[in-house]
Amino acid sequence: AIEAGYDRAFTTIVDSQLTTAIAGLVLWQYGSGPIRGFAITLLIGIATSIFTAVFATRVFFDFQANRRGFDRVSI
């Protein structure tokens, strides 16, 4: 169940972050001064968010599930 949840959530997370990243790239390309700075900050935040949402939480949750010996998780 955990694997299925992460597999289904992965595409949604990447899709939403990719859409925002495209907007950030447009702002960076056509903006100037503070707008470019905002775009760079936005893109760094998106990269950090993807890493955290996809990889870090998965590692942490798998560690917790294995440590406690969950074979089945009831909903």
Short mmCIF file of C-alpha atoms in Angstrom, two decimals:
data_model
loop_
_atom_site.label_atom_id
_atom_site.label_comp_id
_atom_site.label_asym_id
_atom_site.label_seq_id
_atom_site.Cartn_x
_atom_site.Cartn_y
_atom_site.Cartn_z
CA ALA A 1 0.00 0.00 0.00
CA ILE A 2 2.86 2.34 0.78
CA GLU A 3 4.52 1.70 -2.59
CA ALA A 4 1.24 2.22 -4.45
CA GLY A 5 0.63 5.48 -2.62
CA TYR A 6 4.05 6.84 -3.48
CA ASP A 7 3.77 5.72 -7.11
CA ARG A 8 0.43 7.48 -7.52
CA ALA A 9 1.55 10.62 -5.70
CA PHE A 10 4.82 10.92 -7.66
CA THR A 11 3.18 11.92 -10.94
CA THR A 12 0.93 14.46 -9.24
CA ILE A 13 3.82 16.05 -7.35
CA VAL A 14 6.07 16.26 -10.41
CA ASP A 15 3.24 17.59 -12.60
CA SER A 16 2.34 20.40 -10.22
CA GLN A 17 5.96 21.35 -9.58
CA LEU A 18 6.81 21.24 -13.30
CA THR A 19 3.95 23.61 -14.07
CA THR A 20 5.22 26.08 -11.48
CA ALA A 21 8.80 25.66 -12.73
CA ILE A 22 7.71 26.62 -16.25
CA ALA A 23 6.20 29.81 -14.85
CA GLY A 24 9.45 30.46 -12.96
CA LEU A 25 11.49 30.00 -16.12
CA VAL A 26 9.26 32.44 -18.00
CA LEU A 27 9.66 34.98 -15.20
CA TRP A 28 13.43 34.52 -15.25
CA GLN A 29 13.64 34.80 -19.04
CA TYR A 30 11.49 37.90 -19.45
CA GLY A 31 11.81 39.56 -16.05
CA SER A 32 14.43 41.97 -14.81
CA GLY A 33 15.92 42.87 -11.44
CA PRO A 34 13.77 41.72 -8.53
CA ILE A 35 11.56 39.60 -10.78
CA ARG A 36 14.57 37.53 -11.84
CA GLY A 37 15.61 37.16 -8.22
CA PHE A 38 12.12 35.97 -7.34
CA ALA A 39 12.21 33.48 -10.23
CA ILE A 40 15.53 32.03 -9.06
CA THR A 41 14.25 31.75 -5.50
CA LEU A 42 11.08 30.09 -6.79
CA LEU A 43 13.07 27.55 -8.84
CA ILE A 44 15.33 26.72 -5.89
CA GLY A 45 12.24 26.25 -3.73
CA ILE A 46 10.66 23.96 -6.31
CA ALA A 47 13.79 21.80 -6.53
CA THR A 48 13.95 21.56 -2.74
CA SER A 49 10.25 20.76 -2.53
CA ILE A 50 10.49 17.96 -5.10
CA PHE A 51 13.46 16.43 -3.29
CA THR A 52 11.70 16.63 0.06
CA ALA A 53 8.30 15.43 -1.14
CA VAL A 54 9.55 12.54 -3.25
CA PHE A 55 12.78 11.26 -1.74
CA ALA A 56 13.26 12.46 1.83
CA THR A 57 9.76 11.64 3.07
CA ARG A 58 9.88 8.25 1.40
CA VAL A 59 13.15 7.34 3.07
CA PHE A 60 11.89 8.57 6.43
CA PHE A 61 8.55 6.77 6.15
CA ASP A 62 10.18 3.51 4.98
CA PHE A 63 12.59 3.73 7.91
CA GLN A 64 9.74 4.20 10.37
CA ALA A 65 7.67 1.41 8.83
CA ASN A 66 10.59 -1.04 8.89
CA ARG A 67 11.62 -0.06 12.40
CA ARG A 68 8.18 -0.74 13.79
CA GLY A 69 7.70 -3.89 11.74
CA PHE A 70 4.57 -2.88 9.86
CA ASP A 71 3.49 -5.62 7.51
CA ARG A 72 0.06 -4.12 7.06
CA VAL A 73 -1.13 -0.63 7.75
CA SER A 74 -4.81 -0.28 8.58
CA ILE A 75 -6.65 2.76 7.35
#
